[in-house]
mmCIF file of C-alpha atoms in Angstrom:
data_model
loop_
_atom_site.group_PDB
_atom_site.id
_atom_site.type_symbol
_atom_site.label_atom_id
_atom_site.label_comp_id
_atom_site.label_asym_id
_atom_site.label_seq_id
_atom_site.Cartn_x
_atom_site.Cartn_y
_atom_site.Cartn_z
ATOM 1 C CA UNK A 1 -60.581 2.357 -21.847
ATOM 2 C CA UNK A 2 -60.441 1.322 -18.193
ATOM 3 C CA UNK A 3 -57.311 -0.283 -16.824
ATOM 4 C CA UNK A 4 -57.399 -4.000 -16.049
ATOM 5 C CA UNK A 5 -56.632 -5.216 -12.527
ATOM 6 C CA UNK A 6 -55.177 -8.616 -11.618
ATOM 7 C CA UNK A 7 -55.791 -9.562 -7.985
ATOM 8 C CA UNK A 8 -52.982 -11.970 -7.071
ATOM 9 C CA UNK A 9 -53.537 -14.124 -3.987
ATOM 10 C CA UNK A 10 -50.569 -16.190 -2.705
ATOM 11 C CA UNK A 11 -52.120 -19.351 -1.340
ATOM 12 C CA UNK A 12 -51.737 -22.765 0.264
ATOM 13 C CA UNK A 13 -53.972 -24.788 2.596
ATOM 14 C CA UNK A 14 -56.449 -22.007 3.388
ATOM 15 C CA UNK A 15 -59.595 -23.231 1.663
ATOM 16 C CA UNK A 16 -61.817 -22.134 4.558
ATOM 17 C CA UNK A 17 -60.614 -18.577 3.959
ATOM 18 C CA UNK A 18 -60.840 -18.804 0.192
ATOM 19 C CA UNK A 19 -64.513 -19.782 0.459
ATOM 20 C CA UNK A 20 -65.190 -16.433 2.157
ATOM 21 C CA UNK A 21 -62.617 -14.308 0.331
ATOM 22 C CA UNK A 22 -63.828 -14.983 -3.231
ATOM 23 C CA UNK A 23 -67.453 -13.870 -2.732
ATOM 24 C CA UNK A 24 -66.426 -10.978 -0.449
ATOM 25 C CA UNK A 25 -63.952 -9.423 -2.887
ATOM 26 C CA UNK A 26 -66.362 -9.966 -5.796
ATOM 27 C CA UNK A 27 -69.225 -8.313 -3.917
ATOM 28 C CA UNK A 28 -66.995 -5.335 -3.136
ATOM 29 C CA UNK A 29 -65.539 -4.871 -6.623
ATOM 30 C CA UNK A 30 -68.753 -5.567 -8.504
ATOM 31 C CA UNK A 31 -70.067 -2.242 -7.174
ATOM 32 C CA UNK A 32 -67.239 -0.504 -9.072
ATOM 33 C CA UNK A 33 -66.355 -0.074 -12.737
ATOM 34 C CA UNK A 34 -63.045 -1.911 -12.293
ATOM 35 C CA UNK A 35 -62.264 -4.614 -14.848
ATOM 36 C CA UNK A 36 -60.658 -7.277 -12.649
ATOM 37 C CA UNK A 37 -59.696 -10.927 -12.518
ATOM 38 C CA UNK A 38 -58.740 -12.985 -9.453
ATOM 39 C CA UNK A 39 -55.563 -15.090 -9.672
ATOM 40 C CA UNK A 40 -55.060 -17.729 -6.967
ATOM 41 C CA UNK A 41 -51.367 -18.691 -7.018
ATOM 42 C CA UNK A 42 -50.991 -21.921 -5.069
ATOM 43 C CA UNK A 43 -47.671 -23.336 -3.922
ATOM 44 C CA UNK A 44 -48.036 -26.903 -5.144
ATOM 45 C CA UNK A 45 -45.468 -28.602 -2.927
ATOM 46 C CA UNK A 46 -44.927 -29.310 0.742
ATOM 47 C CA UNK A 47 -41.734 -27.315 1.218
ATOM 48 C CA UNK A 48 -41.498 -24.069 3.194
ATOM 49 C CA UNK A 49 -44.130 -21.537 2.131
ATOM 50 C CA UNK A 50 -42.532 -18.730 0.107
ATOM 51 C CA UNK A 51 -44.933 -15.825 -0.279
ATOM 52 C CA UNK A 52 -42.488 -13.618 -2.180
ATOM 53 C CA UNK A 53 -41.888 -16.240 -4.851
ATOM 54 C CA UNK A 54 -45.623 -16.815 -5.268
ATOM 55 C CA UNK A 55 -46.333 -13.113 -5.738
ATOM 56 C CA UNK A 56 -43.484 -12.740 -8.235
ATOM 57 C CA UNK A 57 -44.719 -15.774 -10.174
ATOM 58 C CA UNK A 58 -48.276 -14.418 -10.198
ATOM 59 C CA UNK A 59 -47.066 -11.111 -11.597
ATOM 60 C CA UNK A 60 -44.949 -12.940 -14.189
ATOM 61 C CA UNK A 61 -47.932 -14.953 -15.369
ATOM 62 C CA UNK A 62 -50.392 -12.048 -15.495
ATOM 63 C CA UNK A 63 -48.226 -9.093 -16.500
ATOM 64 C CA UNK A 64 -48.851 -9.215 -20.252
ATOM 65 C CA UNK A 65 -52.631 -8.968 -19.930
ATOM 66 C CA UNK A 66 -53.125 -6.492 -17.078
ATOM 67 C CA UNK A 67 -52.278 -2.877 -16.328
ATOM 68 C CA UNK A 68 -51.967 -2.956 -12.552
ATOM 69 C CA UNK A 69 -51.804 -5.573 -9.811
ATOM 70 C CA UNK A 70 -53.194 -6.111 -6.328
ATOM 71 C CA UNK A 71 -51.329 -8.487 -4.028
ATOM 72 C CA UNK A 72 -53.957 -9.577 -1.528
ATOM 73 C CA UNK A 73 -53.739 -11.746 1.598
ATOM 74 C CA UNK A 74 -56.480 -14.363 1.509
ATOM 75 C CA UNK A 75 -57.537 -13.704 5.124
ATOM 76 C CA UNK A 76 -58.344 -9.989 4.676
ATOM 77 C CA UNK A 77 -61.857 -8.926 3.650
ATOM 78 C CA UNK A 78 -62.652 -5.292 2.740
ATOM 79 C CA UNK A 79 -65.366 -3.772 4.915
ATOM 80 C CA UNK A 80 -68.240 -2.547 2.737
ATOM 81 C CA UNK A 81 -69.638 0.019 5.156
ATOM 82 C CA UNK A 82 -66.363 1.911 5.586
ATOM 83 C CA UNK A 83 -66.101 5.554 4.433
ATOM 84 C CA UNK A 84 -63.649 4.618 1.664
ATOM 85 C CA UNK A 85 -65.709 3.017 -1.049
ATOM 86 C CA UNK A 86 -65.339 2.103 -4.690
ATOM 87 C CA UNK A 87 -62.172 4.138 -5.250
ATOM 88 C CA UNK A 88 -60.098 2.011 -2.846
ATOM 89 C CA UNK A 89 -58.927 -0.356 -5.617
ATOM 90 C CA UNK A 90 -58.496 2.296 -8.306
ATOM 91 C CA UNK A 91 -55.154 2.391 -10.154
ATOM 92 C CA UNK A 92 -52.224 3.890 -8.202
ATOM 93 C CA UNK A 93 -49.647 6.319 -9.553
ATOM 94 C CA UNK A 94 -46.961 3.792 -8.526
ATOM 95 C CA UNK A 95 -47.692 1.793 -5.344
ATOM 96 C CA UNK A 96 -50.631 2.079 -2.959
ATOM 97 C CA UNK A 97 -50.940 0.292 0.365
ATOM 98 C CA UNK A 98 -54.625 -0.364 1.082
ATOM 99 C CA UNK A 99 -54.898 -2.260 4.394
ATOM 100 C CA UNK A 100 -54.250 0.607 6.788
ATOM 101 C CA UNK A 101 -56.887 -0.452 9.331
ATOM 102 C CA UNK A 102 -56.979 -4.192 10.059
ATOM 103 C CA UNK A 103 -59.179 -5.892 12.637
ATOM 104 C CA UNK A 104 -56.529 -8.233 14.060
ATOM 105 C CA UNK A 105 -54.391 -5.215 14.995
ATOM 106 C CA UNK A 106 -57.291 -3.380 16.619
ATOM 107 C CA UNK A 107 -57.617 -1.132 13.527
ATOM 108 C CA UNK A 108 -54.491 0.720 14.665
ATOM 109 C CA UNK A 109 -52.268 1.795 11.744
ATOM 110 C CA UNK A 110 -48.533 1.221 11.873
ATOM 111 C CA UNK A 111 -46.701 4.391 12.832
ATOM 112 C CA UNK A 112 -44.334 5.123 11.238
ATOM 113 C CA UNK A 113 -45.598 3.363 8.121
ATOM 114 C CA UNK A 114 -42.821 1.042 6.899
ATOM 115 C CA UNK A 115 -44.258 -1.965 5.077
ATOM 116 C CA UNK A 116 -46.020 -2.952 1.857
ATOM 117 C CA UNK A 117 -48.062 -6.022 2.693
ATOM 118 C CA UNK A 118 -51.565 -7.256 3.447
ATOM 119 C CA UNK A 119 -53.239 -5.567 0.476
ATOM 120 C CA UNK A 120 -51.197 -3.443 -1.942
ATOM 121 C CA UNK A 121 -51.520 -2.133 -5.496
ATOM 122 C CA UNK A 122 -48.632 -1.848 -7.956
ATOM 123 C CA UNK A 123 -48.276 -0.497 -11.431
ATOM 124 C CA UNK A 124 -46.333 -2.759 -13.771
ATOM 125 C CA UNK A 125 -43.467 -0.254 -13.893
ATOM 126 C CA UNK A 126 -43.213 0.162 -10.108
ATOM 127 C CA UNK A 127 -43.155 -3.586 -9.453
ATOM 128 C CA UNK A 128 -40.385 -4.059 -12.018
ATOM 129 C CA UNK A 129 -38.409 -1.101 -10.644
ATOM 130 C CA UNK A 130 -38.145 -2.625 -7.150
ATOM 131 C CA UNK A 131 -37.604 -6.093 -8.718
ATOM 132 C CA UNK A 132 -40.733 -7.428 -7.031
ATOM 133 C CA UNK A 133 -40.618 -9.125 -3.651
ATOM 134 C CA UNK A 134 -37.589 -10.792 -2.133
ATOM 135 C CA UNK A 135 -37.641 -14.598 -2.360
ATOM 136 C CA UNK A 136 -35.557 -15.184 0.766
ATOM 137 C CA UNK A 137 -38.243 -15.002 3.464
ATOM 138 C CA UNK A 138 -40.044 -18.208 4.442
ATOM 139 C CA UNK A 139 -43.553 -18.620 5.879
ATOM 140 C CA UNK A 140 -44.416 -15.083 7.082
ATOM 141 C CA UNK A 141 -42.788 -11.947 8.327
ATOM 142 C CA UNK A 142 -40.416 -9.257 6.992
ATOM 143 C CA UNK A 143 -41.141 -9.664 3.259
ATOM 144 C CA UNK A 144 -43.483 -6.662 3.486
ATOM 145 C CA UNK A 145 -40.901 -4.579 5.374
ATOM 146 C CA UNK A 146 -38.304 -5.574 2.785
ATOM 147 C CA UNK A 147 -40.653 -4.439 0.003
ATOM 148 C CA UNK A 148 -41.058 -1.007 1.595
ATOM 149 C CA UNK A 149 -37.286 -0.733 2.031
ATOM 150 C CA UNK A 150 -36.904 -1.512 -1.683
ATOM 151 C CA UNK A 151 -39.228 1.365 -2.566
ATOM 152 C CA UNK A 152 -37.066 3.730 -0.517
ATOM 153 C CA UNK A 153 -33.871 2.466 -2.126
ATOM 154 C CA UNK A 154 -35.292 2.774 -5.654
ATOM 155 C CA UNK A 155 -37.113 6.069 -5.114
ATOM 156 C CA UNK A 156 -40.666 4.775 -5.640
ATOM 157 C CA UNK A 157 -43.469 6.606 -3.842
ATOM 158 C CA UNK A 158 -45.893 4.561 -1.708
ATOM 159 C CA UNK A 159 -49.353 6.024 -1.216
ATOM 160 C CA UNK A 160 -51.232 4.896 1.876
ATOM 161 C CA UNK A 161 -54.982 4.574 1.362
ATOM 162 C CA UNK A 162 -57.449 4.349 4.202
ATOM 163 C CA UNK A 163 -58.784 0.832 3.660
ATOM 164 C CA UNK A 164 -60.447 -1.084 6.476
ATOM 165 C CA UNK A 165 -60.352 -4.884 6.575
ATOM 166 C CA UNK A 166 -61.798 -7.747 8.580
ATOM 167 C CA UNK A 167 -59.228 -10.431 9.322
ATOM 168 C CA UNK A 168 -60.099 -14.115 9.512
ATOM 169 C CA UNK A 169 -58.335 -16.031 12.289
ATOM 170 C CA UNK A 170 -56.074 -18.953 11.431
ATOM 171 C CA UNK A 171 -53.424 -21.150 12.923
ATOM 172 C CA UNK A 172 -49.905 -20.607 11.681
ATOM 173 C CA UNK A 173 -49.024 -23.870 9.974
ATOM 174 C CA UNK A 174 -46.156 -25.418 8.036
ATOM 175 C CA UNK A 175 -43.314 -25.033 10.486
ATOM 176 C CA UNK A 176 -43.996 -21.957 12.582
ATOM 177 C CA UNK A 177 -40.624 -22.659 14.166
ATOM 178 C CA UNK A 178 -37.927 -25.278 13.996
ATOM 179 C CA UNK A 179 -37.592 -27.535 17.058
ATOM 180 C CA UNK A 180 -35.612 -25.705 19.764
ATOM 181 C CA UNK A 181 -35.147 -22.770 17.415
ATOM 182 C CA UNK A 182 -36.469 -19.274 16.774
ATOM 183 C CA UNK A 183 -39.861 -18.656 15.099
ATOM 184 C CA UNK A 184 -39.732 -17.901 11.380
ATOM 185 C CA UNK A 185 -40.802 -14.315 11.996
ATOM 186 C CA UNK A 186 -37.709 -13.783 14.137
ATOM 187 C CA UNK A 187 -35.481 -15.488 11.581
ATOM 188 C CA UNK A 188 -36.886 -13.324 8.824
ATOM 189 C CA UNK A 189 -36.244 -10.102 10.719
ATOM 190 C CA UNK A 190 -32.651 -11.223 11.314
ATOM 191 C CA UNK A 191 -32.314 -11.858 7.583
ATOM 192 C CA UNK A 192 -33.807 -8.434 6.804
ATOM 193 C CA UNK A 193 -31.189 -6.816 9.008
ATOM 194 C CA UNK A 194 -28.450 -8.710 7.190
ATOM 195 C CA UNK A 195 -29.833 -7.605 3.806
ATOM 196 C CA UNK A 196 -29.656 -3.956 4.857
ATOM 197 C CA UNK A 197 -26.122 -4.377 6.158
ATOM 198 C CA UNK A 198 -25.019 -5.886 2.851
ATOM 199 C CA UNK A 199 -26.678 -3.039 0.943
ATOM 200 C CA UNK A 200 -24.953 -0.475 3.172
ATOM 201 C CA UNK A 201 -21.648 -2.148 2.317
ATOM 202 C CA UNK A 202 -22.330 -1.506 -1.382
ATOM 203 C CA UNK A 203 -23.848 -4.792 -2.558
ATOM 204 C CA UNK A 204 -26.767 -4.580 -5.010
ATOM 205 C CA UNK A 205 -29.014 -6.993 -3.135
ATOM 206 C CA UNK A 206 -32.202 -5.826 -4.873
ATOM 207 C CA UNK A 207 -31.199 -6.628 -8.458
ATOM 208 C CA UNK A 208 -30.109 -10.172 -7.582
ATOM 209 C CA UNK A 209 -33.112 -11.215 -5.479
ATOM 210 C CA UNK A 210 -36.714 -10.843 -6.571
ATOM 211 C CA UNK A 211 -38.696 -10.985 -9.788
ATOM 212 C CA UNK A 212 -35.552 -11.462 -11.879
ATOM 213 C CA UNK A 213 -34.419 -14.497 -9.853
ATOM 214 C CA UNK A 214 -37.812 -16.229 -9.489
ATOM 215 C CA UNK A 215 -38.039 -19.533 -11.336
ATOM 216 C CA UNK A 216 -41.080 -21.760 -11.197
ATOM 217 C CA UNK A 217 -42.934 -24.546 -12.964
ATOM 218 C CA UNK A 218 -46.660 -24.511 -13.736
ATOM 219 C CA UNK A 219 -48.034 -27.846 -12.516
ATOM 220 C CA UNK A 220 -51.762 -27.156 -12.770
ATOM 221 C CA UNK A 221 -54.154 -24.470 -13.924
ATOM 222 C CA UNK A 222 -57.859 -23.734 -14.213
ATOM 223 C CA UNK A 223 -59.834 -20.782 -15.550
ATOM 224 C CA UNK A 224 -63.493 -19.868 -15.371
ATOM 225 C CA UNK A 225 -65.144 -16.476 -15.498
ATOM 226 C CA UNK A 226 -63.164 -13.965 -13.474
ATOM 227 C CA UNK A 227 -61.104 -16.653 -11.767
ATOM 228 C CA UNK A 228 -57.729 -18.195 -12.550
ATOM 229 C CA UNK A 229 -56.126 -20.833 -10.350
ATOM 230 C CA UNK A 230 -52.487 -21.752 -10.988
ATOM 231 C CA UNK A 231 -50.494 -24.301 -8.990
ATOM 232 C CA UNK A 232 -46.764 -23.795 -9.244
ATOM 233 C CA UNK A 233 -43.645 -25.504 -8.018
ATOM 234 C CA UNK A 234 -40.266 -23.883 -7.578
ATOM 235 C CA UNK A 235 -37.209 -24.866 -9.533
ATOM 236 C CA UNK A 236 -34.098 -25.232 -7.373
ATOM 237 C CA UNK A 237 -31.990 -27.574 -9.458
ATOM 238 C CA UNK A 238 -34.404 -30.442 -8.969
ATOM 239 C CA UNK A 239 -38.160 -30.428 -9.326
ATOM 240 C CA UNK A 240 -39.705 -30.826 -5.885
ATOM 241 C CA UNK A 241 -42.358 -33.456 -5.226
ATOM 242 C CA UNK A 242 -45.792 -32.439 -6.501
ATOM 243 C CA UNK A 243 -47.782 -33.492 -3.468
ATOM 244 C CA UNK A 244 -50.770 -31.486 -4.718
ATOM 245 C CA UNK A 245 -51.272 -33.432 -7.940
ATOM 246 C CA UNK A 246 -53.597 -35.860 -6.210
ATOM 247 C CA UNK A 247 -55.451 -32.961 -4.601
ATOM 248 C CA UNK A 248 -55.943 -31.320 -7.976
ATOM 249 C CA UNK A 249 -57.395 -34.454 -9.514
ATOM 250 C CA UNK A 250 -59.622 -35.802 -6.758
ATOM 251 C CA UNK A 251 -61.274 -34.166 -4.935
ATOM 252 C CA UNK A 252 -61.571 -30.814 -6.684
ATOM 253 C CA UNK A 253 -61.484 -27.597 -4.645
ATOM 254 C CA UNK A 254 -64.963 -26.393 -3.813
ATOM 255 C CA UNK A 255 -65.515 -23.825 -6.547
ATOM 256 C CA UNK A 256 -63.982 -25.941 -9.281
ATOM 257 C CA UNK A 257 -66.931 -28.224 -8.642
ATOM 258 C CA UNK A 258 -69.294 -25.271 -8.969
ATOM 259 C CA UNK A 259 -67.701 -24.291 -12.265
ATOM 260 C CA UNK A 260 -67.773 -27.872 -13.597
ATOM 261 C CA UNK A 261 -64.159 -27.389 -14.599
ATOM 262 C CA UNK A 262 -62.455 -30.117 -16.632
ATOM 263 C CA UNK A 263 -59.421 -32.078 -15.501
ATOM 264 C CA UNK A 264 -56.429 -29.811 -14.793
ATOM 265 C CA UNK A 265 -53.423 -29.303 -16.998
ATOM 266 C CA UNK A 266 -50.346 -30.989 -15.531
ATOM 267 C CA UNK A 267 -46.806 -30.404 -16.684
ATOM 268 C CA UNK A 268 -45.086 -27.247 -17.769
ATOM 269 C CA UNK A 269 -41.527 -26.024 -17.781
ATOM 270 C CA UNK A 270 -39.532 -23.525 -15.791
ATOM 271 C CA UNK A 271 -39.231 -19.862 -16.636
ATOM 272 C CA UNK A 272 -35.908 -18.330 -17.575
ATOM 273 C CA UNK A 273 -34.243 -16.070 -15.036
ATOM 274 C CA UNK A 274 -33.513 -12.602 -16.379
ATOM 275 C CA UNK A 275 -32.273 -9.234 -15.217
ATOM 276 C CA UNK A 276 -34.825 -6.497 -14.445
ATOM 277 C CA UNK A 277 -33.540 -4.469 -17.404
ATOM 278 C CA UNK A 278 -33.844 -7.313 -19.898
ATOM 279 C CA UNK A 279 -36.853 -7.242 -22.263
ATOM 280 C CA UNK A 280 -39.721 -9.481 -21.213
ATOM 281 C CA UNK A 281 -39.928 -12.626 -23.339
ATOM 282 C CA UNK A 282 -43.187 -13.798 -24.802
ATOM 283 C CA UNK A 283 -44.254 -16.814 -22.825
ATOM 284 C CA UNK A 284 -44.960 -20.193 -24.346
ATOM 285 C CA UNK A 285 -48.650 -19.865 -25.100
ATOM 286 C CA UNK A 286 -49.221 -23.606 -24.991
ATOM 287 C CA UNK A 287 -47.698 -23.795 -21.531
ATOM 288 C CA UNK A 288 -49.665 -20.857 -20.142
ATOM 289 C CA UNK A 289 -52.903 -21.194 -22.067
ATOM 290 C CA UNK A 290 -55.788 -21.135 -19.615
ATOM 291 C CA UNK A 291 -58.391 -22.427 -22.050
ATOM 292 C CA UNK A 292 -57.793 -26.101 -21.251
#
């Protein structure tokens, strides 16, 4: 029996990329024997974009039904005519980084290789062992370097595959920098340095920040064919404003219209934080049912 792959795409406000990403990834994977499903995990509020939280939530939602997981940036498209073909998305032994050659960086690989971002595959066990992605980085930058550092701290091997990807241009939105302040990328690298200093001083920063500390609320969901779309909000003591509710109801995103999907489920409740070693609870099937 072939292993099932969940492709998890952290997402917000990039519909022009999603329109190209969905058919491109389907065209690539449909030439393989991989049993896959695409999960779009949308941050359904207008607060700072938190990619790590979205990826952790996507794993949390999909982990019971899939064997391995691909965390995939929405603006990266695999090149079909590259020498690495159908085997690129095959299951890894632990973690595999796929996007070695990326157009926006002139197809020059990072040397030395020290990040797990762009496009990466994880087994269920490897993702749990590093406690997923850190939730402390906002917008973009450093969460992929932090993930690689976690693999080194926890002794998890990262394979680097020779994938080649086109990158779609986009403007960096949602607070690239605070007024009269440093860009978020700079802030995130400062935070990454602080994390490593705390770890060097003996603090277990990995176990307290990541999959085990991610809490979220499902505020909308759709399913059709190989596609699942889940809008989530984060729980930080108070439920943040669901500015995307109106967007989910009218108008529908472009391929919901194509699928003639019914009105979305709204509501849900937060997950329960747990330690990485704790047994995984069975989720509330009514809350997470994607048959609505």
